């Protein structure tokens, strides 16, 4: 599923299932484009729950699933993950030390699906269904918290430059013309 070349697009191409330190994860590569031009420095790898993708049933720690491939609009977020007013050094998200993040809309019964960094206590997969950017990972590797946080902050900086109006106040606001395009439903092992 290619990007459409309009607006701010985070393109995630899923590569397959990957064995993490403790759990199976889906591993892919991502890049950001604005109006069809790839943005230098905004690319890497992405880690998320194992497949298959599904948006009908909320996930639990016993029923882990990634969201379905598709195109999802983006919005700002403000809880223990925030699009503004986040900590640049926190290693675990709390309401006093928010970590950077932004959300996806249109995930049906899957709520709270975010792009956010790895954190202490979950270094290869920090949530059930969210997208965690990373540098390249080998089998059984954990994510680097500082690297993952820097990647999310760089995407937020780009989004804010693209649509500053969505970042004027804390809360949940649609980021117009900004989407994530998730490509693929691989079940193969890497």
CSV table of C-alpha atoms in Angstrom, one decimal:
chain,number,residue,atom,x,y,z
A,1,UNK,CA,0.0,0.0,0.0
A,2,UNK,CA,1.9,3.0,-1.2
A,3,UNK,CA,1.7,6.5,0.2
A,4,UNK,CA,-0.5,8.9,-1.8
A,5,UNK,CA,2.1,11.8,-1.9
A,6,UNK,CA,-0.1,14.3,-0.2
A,7,UNK,CA,0.5,15.9,3.2
A,8,UNK,CA,2.6,14.4,6.1
A,9,UNK,CA,2.8,10.6,5.8
A,10,UNK,CA,4.4,8.1,8.1
A,11,UNK,CA,4.9,5.0,6.0
A,12,UNK,CA,5.4,1.7,7.8
A,13,UNK,CA,6.3,-1.3,5.8
A,14,UNK,CA,6.0,-4.5,7.9
A,15,UNK,CA,8.7,-7.0,7.2
A,16,UNK,CA,7.7,-10.0,9.4
A,17,UNK,CA,7.5,-11.6,12.8
A,18,UNK,CA,10.7,-11.2,14.9
A,19,UNK,CA,11.6,-12.9,18.2
A,20,UNK,CA,12.3,-10.3,20.8
A,21,UNK,CA,14.0,-10.8,24.2
A,22,UNK,CA,10.8,-12.3,25.7
A,23,UNK,CA,7.9,-11.9,23.2
A,24,UNK,CA,7.3,-12.1,19.5
A,25,UNK,CA,7.1,-8.8,17.8
A,26,UNK,CA,6.3,-7.4,14.3
A,27,UNK,CA,9.3,-5.7,12.8
A,28,UNK,CA,9.2,-3.2,10.0
A,29,UNK,CA,10.8,-0.1,8.5
A,30,UNK,CA,9.4,3.4,8.4
A,31,UNK,CA,10.0,6.7,6.7
A,32,UNK,CA,8.3,10.1,6.7
A,33,UNK,CA,7.3,12.0,3.6
A,34,UNK,CA,5.8,15.4,3.1
A,35,UNK,CA,3.9,15.8,-0.2
A,36,UNK,CA,5.7,12.8,-1.5
A,37,UNK,CA,9.2,13.8,-0.7
A,38,UNK,CA,11.0,11.7,1.9
A,39,UNK,CA,12.3,13.7,4.9
A,40,UNK,CA,15.9,13.1,5.7
A,41,UNK,CA,16.6,11.8,9.1
A,42,UNK,CA,13.0,10.6,9.7
A,43,UNK,CA,13.3,6.9,8.9
A,44,UNK,CA,14.3,3.7,10.8
A,45,UNK,CA,12.5,0.6,12.1
A,46,UNK,CA,9.3,0.1,13.9
A,47,UNK,CA,8.3,-2.5,16.5
A,48,UNK,CA,4.7,-3.5,17.3
A,49,UNK,CA,2.7,-6.5,18.5
A,50,UNK,CA,2.8,-9.7,16.6
A,51,UNK,CA,0.2,-10.4,13.9
A,52,UNK,CA,-2.2,-10.9,12.4
A,53,UNK,CA,-3.7,-7.4,12.3
A,54,UNK,CA,-7.1,-6.9,13.8
A,55,UNK,CA,-9.2,-3.9,14.9
A,56,UNK,CA,-12.3,-5.6,16.1
A,57,UNK,CA,-11.3,-6.8,19.6
A,58,UNK,CA,-9.4,-4.8,22.2
A,59,UNK,CA,-6.1,-6.5,23.0
A,60,UNK,CA,-4.9,-7.8,26.3
A,61,UNK,CA,-1.5,-9.1,27.5
A,62,UNK,CA,-2.9,-12.6,26.7
A,63,UNK,CA,-4.3,-11.6,23.2
A,64,UNK,CA,-1.7,-9.5,21.6
A,65,UNK,CA,-2.4,-8.3,18.0
A,66,UNK,CA,-1.2,-5.5,15.8
A,67,UNK,CA,-3.7,-3.1,14.1
A,68,UNK,CA,-4.7,-3.9,10.6
A,69,UNK,CA,-2.9,-2.5,7.6
A,70,UNK,CA,-4.5,0.6,6.3
A,71,UNK,CA,-4.4,4.4,6.4
A,72,UNK,CA,-5.0,6.1,9.7
A,73,UNK,CA,-5.4,9.9,10.5
A,74,UNK,CA,-3.1,11.3,13.2
A,75,UNK,CA,-3.9,13.4,16.2
A,76,UNK,CA,-2.2,15.0,19.2
A,77,UNK,CA,-2.4,13.2,22.5
A,78,UNK,CA,-2.2,14.2,26.2
A,79,UNK,CA,-2.1,11.6,29.0
A,80,UNK,CA,1.1,9.9,30.2
A,81,UNK,CA,2.2,10.2,26.6
A,82,UNK,CA,1.9,13.7,25.2
A,83,UNK,CA,2.4,15.6,21.9
A,84,UNK,CA,3.5,18.8,23.8
A,85,UNK,CA,4.7,19.3,27.4
A,86,UNK,CA,6.5,15.9,27.5
A,87,UNK,CA,9.8,15.1,29.3
A,88,UNK,CA,12.9,14.8,27.2
A,89,UNK,CA,14.5,12.5,29.7
A,90,UNK,CA,11.8,10.3,31.2
A,91,UNK,CA,12.4,6.5,30.9
A,92,UNK,CA,8.9,5.5,32.0
A,93,UNK,CA,5.6,7.4,31.3
A,94,UNK,CA,3.7,9.0,34.2
A,95,UNK,CA,1.3,11.9,34.4
A,96,UNK,CA,4.2,13.9,36.1
A,97,UNK,CA,6.8,12.8,33.5
A,98,UNK,CA,5.0,12.3,30.2
A,99,UNK,CA,6.8,10.7,27.4
A,100,UNK,CA,6.4,11.9,23.8
A,101,UNK,CA,3.7,10.4,21.6
A,102,UNK,CA,0.9,11.0,19.1
A,103,UNK,CA,-2.2,8.9,18.2
A,104,UNK,CA,-4.0,7.2,15.4
A,105,UNK,CA,-7.7,7.6,14.7
A,106,UNK,CA,-10.0,5.1,12.9
A,107,UNK,CA,-8.8,1.9,14.7
A,108,UNK,CA,-12.4,0.9,15.5
A,109,UNK,CA,-12.5,-1.0,18.8
A,110,UNK,CA,-8.8,-0.5,19.3
A,111,UNK,CA,-8.4,2.7,21.3
A,112,UNK,CA,-5.4,4.5,22.5
A,113,UNK,CA,-3.2,3.3,19.6
A,114,UNK,CA,-0.1,5.6,19.7
A,115,UNK,CA,3.3,6.1,18.2
A,116,UNK,CA,5.5,6.4,21.3
A,117,UNK,CA,9.0,5.4,22.5
A,118,UNK,CA,10.2,2.3,24.3
A,119,UNK,CA,10.4,2.6,28.0
A,120,UNK,CA,11.7,0.8,31.1
A,121,UNK,CA,9.8,-2.4,31.7
A,122,UNK,CA,9.2,-3.0,28.0
A,123,UNK,CA,12.2,-2.4,25.9
A,124,UNK,CA,11.1,-4.1,22.8
A,125,UNK,CA,7.4,-3.6,23.0
A,126,UNK,CA,6.1,-1.0,25.3
A,127,UNK,CA,2.3,-1.5,24.8
A,128,UNK,CA,-0.3,-3.6,23.3
A,129,UNK,CA,-0.8,-2.5,19.7
A,130,UNK,CA,1.1,0.8,19.6
A,131,UNK,CA,4.0,1.6,17.3
A,132,UNK,CA,7.5,2.0,18.8
A,133,UNK,CA,10.2,3.5,16.5
A,134,UNK,CA,13.7,2.1,16.8
A,135,UNK,CA,17.1,1.7,15.3
A,136,UNK,CA,17.8,-1.7,13.6
A,137,UNK,CA,17.3,-4.6,16.0
A,138,UNK,CA,18.7,-8.1,15.9
A,139,UNK,CA,17.0,-11.2,17.3
A,140,UNK,CA,16.5,-10.9,21.1
A,141,UNK,CA,17.7,-7.2,21.1
A,142,UNK,CA,16.0,-4.7,23.3
A,143,UNK,CA,15.2,-1.2,22.1
A,144,UNK,CA,17.3,1.8,23.2
A,145,UNK,CA,15.0,4.2,25.2
A,146,UNK,CA,17.0,7.3,24.3
A,147,UNK,CA,17.1,6.4,20.6
A,148,UNK,CA,13.4,5.6,20.5
A,149,UNK,CA,12.4,8.8,22.4
A,150,UNK,CA,14.6,10.9,20.0
A,151,UNK,CA,12.8,9.3,17.0
A,152,UNK,CA,9.4,10.2,18.3
A,153,UNK,CA,10.4,13.7,19.3
A,154,UNK,CA,11.8,14.2,15.7
A,155,UNK,CA,8.5,13.1,14.2
A,156,UNK,CA,6.6,15.4,16.6
A,157,UNK,CA,8.9,18.3,15.6
A,158,UNK,CA,8.2,17.6,12.0
A,159,UNK,CA,4.4,17.4,12.6
A,160,UNK,CA,4.4,20.6,14.6
A,161,UNK,CA,6.3,22.3,11.7
A,162,UNK,CA,3.8,20.9,9.2
A,163,UNK,CA,0.6,21.8,11.2
A,164,UNK,CA,1.5,24.1,14.1
A,165,UNK,CA,-2.2,24.8,14.9
A,166,UNK,CA,-2.7,21.3,16.2
A,167,UNK,CA,0.0,21.9,18.8
A,168,UNK,CA,-1.3,25.2,20.4
A,169,UNK,CA,-2.7,23.5,23.5
A,170,UNK,CA,-2.6,20.2,25.4
A,171,UNK,CA,-5.3,17.8,24.4
A,172,UNK,CA,-6.4,15.7,21.5
A,173,UNK,CA,-6.5,17.5,18.2
A,174,UNK,CA,-6.6,16.2,14.6
A,175,UNK,CA,-3.5,16.9,12.7
A,176,UNK,CA,-4.9,17.8,9.3
A,177,UNK,CA,-3.4,16.1,6.3
A,178,UNK,CA,-1.3,13.8,8.5
A,179,UNK,CA,-1.6,10.1,8.3
A,180,UNK,CA,0.2,6.8,8.9
A,181,UNK,CA,0.1,4.3,6.1
A,182,UNK,CA,0.7,0.8,7.4
A,183,UNK,CA,1.6,-1.7,4.7
A,184,UNK,CA,1.4,-5.4,5.0
A,185,UNK,CA,0.1,-8.3,7.1
A,186,UNK,CA,3.2,-10.6,7.1
A,187,UNK,CA,3.2,-13.8,9.2
A,188,UNK,CA,6.7,-14.9,8.1
A,189,UNK,CA,9.6,-15.2,10.5
A,190,UNK,CA,12.6,-13.0,10.0
